[in-house]
Amino acid sequence: DAKTTQPNSMESNEEEPVHLPCNHSTISGTDYIHWYRQLPSQGPEYVIHGLTSNVNNRMASLAIAEDRKSSTLILHRATLRDAAVYYCILLNTGNQFYFGTGTSLTVIP
Amino acid sequence: AAGVIQSPRHLIKEKRETATLKCYPIPRHDTVYWYQQGPGQDPQFLISFYEKMQSDKGSIPDRFSAQQFSDYHSELNMSSLELGDSALYFCASSFSGPPYEQYFGPGTRLTVT
């Protein structure tokens, strides 16, 4: 199982952009980079995924380094509802997630 | 859109009792996963099923068993419950092909007293 490294916690002011980094230096060529988030007492929620190219969706953007050894989840305007634990996960088969510790994001009003 | 359904949402049991948790995956998803999340911890993978066959096994205690039925719903059976089994139990479902994103249910909160 490929490992990821994320900061334990980050803070952001409301309505400002947030950049959540993830290092995955042992990523293989077929690993997909997934981001999930979990609000307190709720199930993890899919945010975005990518393979090689940067990706955008209605929730966030995903910037993937050229060597794919790191990625950054970008929330363009943080809201209080974005306060959650964000997990960066690598997948190359339909198997188990290894959640790691994730980044706890605090949004300051 | 239909989501993953779990029942019950809350369950209180006493030590040494048994519990059965149910999961109904998103229609047409062929893979189901079970996770356990203790207080203040990250989710830990327990077991998964693909097309009704066990496909992967994680840190599932021998006291626990699971299966997937012909209608693709899954049940997690837990026997001889211990205080340490108190946790949130999540079910997730996905297609078996890439990019493999999983969709999680709201969870069942099990409290063992």
Tab-separated table of C-alpha atoms in Angstrom:
chain	number	residue	atom	x	y	z
A	1	ASP	CA	0.000	0.000	0.000
A	2	ALA	CA	1.395	3.358	-1.034
A	3	LYS	CA	1.861	5.906	1.733
A	4	THR	CA	1.010	9.564	1.839
A	5	THR	CA	2.213	12.329	4.142
A	6	GLN	CA	0.068	15.289	5.104
A	7	PRO	CA	0.367	18.042	7.717
A	8	ASN	CA	-1.635	17.240	10.824
A	9	SER	CA	-3.524	20.523	10.822
A	10	MET	CA	-4.008	23.779	8.927
A	11	GLU	CA	-5.961	26.959	9.430
A	12	SER	CA	-7.578	29.260	6.930
A	13	ASN	CA	-9.628	32.406	7.079
A	14	GLU	CA	-13.120	32.209	5.715
A	15	GLU	CA	-13.460	33.106	2.019
A	16	GLU	CA	-9.736	32.759	1.406
A	17	PRO	CA	-8.131	30.020	-0.708
A	18	VAL	CA	-6.697	26.962	1.005
A	19	HIS	CA	-3.895	24.789	-0.312
A	20	LEU	CA	-3.685	21.361	1.312
A	21	PRO	CA	-0.448	19.531	0.428
A	22	CYS	CA	0.195	15.814	0.173
A	23	ASN	CA	3.467	13.996	-0.445
A	24	HIS	CA	3.422	10.577	-2.053
A	25	SER	CA	7.002	9.921	-3.101
A	26	THR	CA	6.452	6.155	-3.574
A	27	ILE	CA	3.544	6.569	-5.983
A	28	SER	CA	3.434	4.073	-8.838
A	29	GLY	CA	2.517	4.846	-12.410
A	30	THR	CA	-0.973	3.416	-12.098
A	31	ASP	CA	-1.899	4.985	-8.743
A	32	TYR	CA	-4.837	7.369	-8.764
A	33	ILE	CA	-4.624	10.281	-6.321
A	34	HIS	CA	-7.858	10.651	-4.372
A	35	TRP	CA	-8.945	13.232	-1.855
A	36	TYR	CA	-11.698	12.662	0.659
A	37	ARG	CA	-12.912	14.705	3.571
A	38	GLN	CA	-14.719	13.785	6.732
A	39	LEU	CA	-16.889	16.075	8.799
A	40	PRO	CA	-17.402	15.142	12.461
A	41	SER	CA	-19.525	12.017	12.919
A	42	GLN	CA	-20.142	11.676	9.183
A	43	GLY	CA	-18.909	9.252	6.577
A	44	PRO	CA	-15.929	10.245	4.423
A	45	GLU	CA	-16.965	12.234	1.369
A	46	TYR	CA	-15.334	12.039	-2.042
A	47	VAL	CA	-13.812	15.365	-3.087
A	48	ILE	CA	-11.727	14.855	-6.213
A	49	HIS	CA	-9.290	12.508	-7.916
A	50	GLY	CA	-6.629	12.668	-10.596
A	51	LEU	CA	-3.986	10.621	-12.328
A	52	THR	CA	-1.515	12.914	-14.079
A	53	SER	CA	-3.231	16.152	-15.068
A	54	ASN	CA	-4.661	18.882	-12.886
A	55	VAL	CA	-8.374	18.486	-12.263
A	56	ASN	CA	-11.207	20.829	-11.393
A	57	ASN	CA	-14.689	20.123	-10.149
A	58	ARG	CA	-17.388	22.061	-8.342
A	59	MET	CA	-15.849	21.321	-4.940
A	60	ALA	CA	-12.140	21.860	-5.491
A	61	SER	CA	-9.108	21.724	-7.741
A	62	LEU	CA	-6.318	19.181	-7.665
A	63	ALA	CA	-2.832	20.189	-8.712
A	64	ILE	CA	-0.491	17.281	-9.392
A	65	ALA	CA	3.269	17.749	-9.563
A	66	GLU	CA	4.932	16.831	-12.835
A	67	ASP	CA	6.771	13.907	-11.193
A	68	ARG	CA	3.520	12.940	-9.385
A	69	LYS	CA	5.325	12.706	-6.062
A	70	SER	CA	3.140	15.368	-4.530
A	71	SER	CA	-0.245	16.953	-5.005
A	72	THR	CA	-2.211	19.870	-3.616
A	73	LEU	CA	-5.914	20.122	-2.980
A	74	ILE	CA	-7.126	23.657	-3.534
A	75	LEU	CA	-10.301	25.013	-2.014
A	76	HIS	CA	-10.828	28.306	-3.795
A	77	ARG	CA	-12.887	30.041	-1.098
A	78	ALA	CA	-12.999	28.329	2.258
A	79	THR	CA	-16.310	28.349	4.065
A	80	LEU	CA	-17.137	27.219	7.576
A	81	ARG	CA	-18.679	24.085	6.057
A	82	ASP	CA	-15.257	23.128	4.687
A	83	ALA	CA	-13.905	22.521	8.203
A	84	ALA	CA	-13.106	18.811	8.140
A	85	VAL	CA	-10.321	16.255	8.079
A	86	TYR	CA	-8.949	15.936	4.545
A	87	TYR	CA	-7.388	12.663	3.456
A	88	CYS	CA	-5.083	12.114	0.504
A	89	ILE	CA	-5.259	8.485	-0.642
A	90	LEU	CA	-3.564	6.519	-3.422
A	91	LEU	CA	-5.424	3.752	-5.238
A	92	ASN	CA	-4.448	1.468	-8.081
A	93	THR	CA	-6.962	-1.302	-7.610
A	94	GLY	CA	-10.459	-1.397	-6.181
A	95	ASN	CA	-9.166	-2.306	-2.791
A	96	GLN	CA	-9.039	-0.932	0.698
A	97	PHE	CA	-8.344	2.672	1.546
A	98	TYR	CA	-5.463	3.466	3.856
A	99	PHE	CA	-6.616	6.706	5.359
A	100	GLY	CA	-3.495	7.820	7.174
A	101	THR	CA	-3.813	10.716	9.590
A	102	GLY	CA	-5.149	13.378	7.226
A	103	THR	CA	-5.117	17.158	7.671
A	104	SER	CA	-7.572	18.732	10.068
A	105	LEU	CA	-8.668	22.016	8.488
A	106	THR	CA	-9.941	24.802	10.716
A	107	VAL	CA	-11.758	27.680	9.036
A	108	ILE	CA	-11.688	30.938	10.977
A	109	PRO	CA	-14.693	33.239	10.556
B	1	ALA	CA	-28.881	10.452	-6.563
B	2	ALA	CA	-29.111	7.293	-4.482
B	3	GLY	CA	-26.503	6.958	-1.770
B	4	VAL	CA	-25.215	4.166	0.396
B	5	ILE	CA	-27.725	3.250	3.071
B	6	GLN	CA	-26.771	1.822	6.435
B	7	SER	CA	-28.986	0.508	9.160
B	8	PRO	CA	-29.402	0.912	11.986
B	9	ARG	CA	-27.867	4.341	12.475
B	10	HIS	CA	-27.405	3.791	16.185
B	11	LEU	CA	-27.113	0.567	18.159
B	12	ILE	CA	-26.547	-0.085	21.825
B	13	LYS	CA	-25.505	-3.542	22.953
B	14	GLU	CA	-24.118	-5.098	26.071
B	15	LYS	CA	-20.845	-6.970	26.371
B	16	ARG	CA	-20.919	-10.497	24.945
B	17	GLU	CA	-24.018	-9.771	22.864
B	18	THR	CA	-24.153	-9.950	19.070
B	19	ALA	CA	-24.898	-7.219	16.542
B	20	THR	CA	-25.713	-7.159	12.849
B	21	LEU	CA	-25.090	-4.090	10.725
B	22	LYS	CA	-26.584	-3.742	7.257
B	23	CYS	CA	-25.383	-1.913	4.181
B	24	TYR	CA	-27.204	-1.221	0.928
B	25	PRO	CA	-24.783	-0.065	-1.791
B	26	ILE	CA	-25.443	2.397	-4.562
B	27	PRO	CA	-27.312	0.601	-7.379
B	28	ARG	CA	-25.001	-1.078	-9.931
B	29	HIS	CA	-21.953	-0.807	-7.660
B	30	ASP	CA	-20.323	-4.236	-7.485
B	31	THR	CA	-17.955	-3.761	-4.539
B	32	VAL	CA	-18.714	-3.160	-0.866
B	33	TYR	CA	-16.270	-2.206	1.880
B	34	TRP	CA	-16.538	-2.077	5.664
B	35	TYR	CA	-14.543	0.295	7.876
B	36	GLN	CA	-14.317	0.812	11.621
B	37	GLN	CA	-13.567	4.203	13.163
B	38	GLY	CA	-12.861	4.358	16.877
B	39	PRO	CA	-13.174	7.621	18.843
B	40	GLY	CA	-10.589	10.139	17.640
B	41	GLN	CA	-9.106	7.662	15.166
B	42	ASP	CA	-8.960	7.387	11.408
B	43	PRO	CA	-11.128	4.822	9.621
B	44	GLN	CA	-9.613	1.342	9.489
B	45	PHE	CA	-10.464	-1.113	6.737
B	46	LEU	CA	-12.149	-4.339	7.849
B	47	ILE	CA	-13.232	-6.318	4.797
B	48	SER	CA	-14.502	-5.980	1.234
B	49	PHE	CA	-16.616	-7.945	-1.224
B	50	TYR	CA	-16.652	-7.985	-5.005
B	51	GLU	CA	-19.584	-9.625	-6.731
B	52	LYS	CA	-20.578	-11.359	-3.493
B	53	MET	CA	-17.135	-12.880	-2.922
B	54	GLN	CA	-14.706	-11.668	-0.259
B	55	SER	CA	-12.046	-9.691	-2.096
B	56	ASP	CA	-9.815	-8.242	0.614
B	57	LYS	CA	-9.421	-8.534	4.341
B	58	GLY	CA	-8.011	-6.018	6.779
B	59	SER	CA	-7.934	-5.808	10.555
B	60	ILE	CA	-11.201	-7.615	11.106
B	61	PRO	CA	-11.376	-9.575	14.386
B	62	ASP	CA	-12.216	-13.271	14.212
B	63	ARG	CA	-15.385	-12.471	16.173
B	64	PHE	CA	-16.644	-10.510	13.175
B	65	SER	CA	-17.888	-11.927	9.906
B	66	ALA	CA	-19.501	-10.428	6.860
B	67	GLN	CA	-21.167	-11.425	3.659
B	68	GLN	CA	-22.690	-9.939	0.563
B	69	PHE	CA	-26.018	-11.202	-0.649
B	70	SER	CA	-27.482	-11.772	-4.118
B	71	ASP	CA	-29.076	-8.299	-4.078
B	72	TYR	CA	-25.612	-6.873	-3.281
B	73	HIS	CA	-26.496	-5.690	0.178
B	74	SER	CA	-23.984	-6.637	2.839
B	75	GLU	CA	-24.156	-7.488	6.525
B	76	LEU	CA	-21.464	-7.259	9.179
B	77	ASN	CA	-22.036	-9.699	12.011
B	78	MET	CA	-20.308	-9.050	15.299
B	79	SER	CA	-20.329	-11.564	18.136
B	80	SER	CA	-19.058	-11.598	21.720
B	81	LEU	CA	-19.026	-7.830	21.706
B	82	GLU	CA	-16.371	-6.058	23.741
B	83	LEU	CA	-16.230	-2.500	25.050
B	84	GLY	CA	-13.493	-1.783	22.507
B	85	ASP	CA	-15.873	-2.536	19.656
B	86	SER	CA	-17.674	0.733	20.343
B	87	ALA	CA	-17.088	2.737	17.185
B	88	LEU	CA	-18.550	4.142	14.016
B	89	TYR	CA	-18.871	1.500	11.322
B	90	PHE	CA	-18.929	2.738	7.747
B	91	CYS	CA	-19.904	0.909	4.633
B	92	ALA	CA	-18.758	2.124	1.215
B	93	SER	CA	-19.484	0.983	-2.309
B	94	SER	CA	-17.810	1.425	-5.674
B	95	PHE	CA	-17.428	0.117	-9.187
B	96	SER	CA	-14.553	-2.327	-9.459
B	97	GLY	CA	-12.847	-0.421	-12.261
B	98	PRO	CA	-10.679	2.727	-12.202
B	99	PRO	CA	-10.551	5.326	-10.800
B	100	TYR	CA	-11.987	3.325	-7.861
B	101	GLU	CA	-13.659	6.132	-5.923
B	102	GLN	CA	-15.672	4.884	-2.991
B	103	TYR	CA	-18.932	6.350	-1.738
B	104	PHE	CA	-19.523	6.091	1.977
B	105	GLY	CA	-22.691	5.650	3.952
B	106	PRO	CA	-23.564	7.730	7.019
B	107	GLY	CA	-22.306	5.036	9.365
B	108	THR	CA	-23.685	3.016	12.258
B	109	ARG	CA	-22.679	4.134	15.715
B	110	LEU	CA	-22.277	1.058	17.903
B	111	THR	CA	-22.054	1.512	21.644
B	112	VAL	CA	-21.155	-1.488	23.774
B	113	THR	CA	-21.903	-1.143	27.483
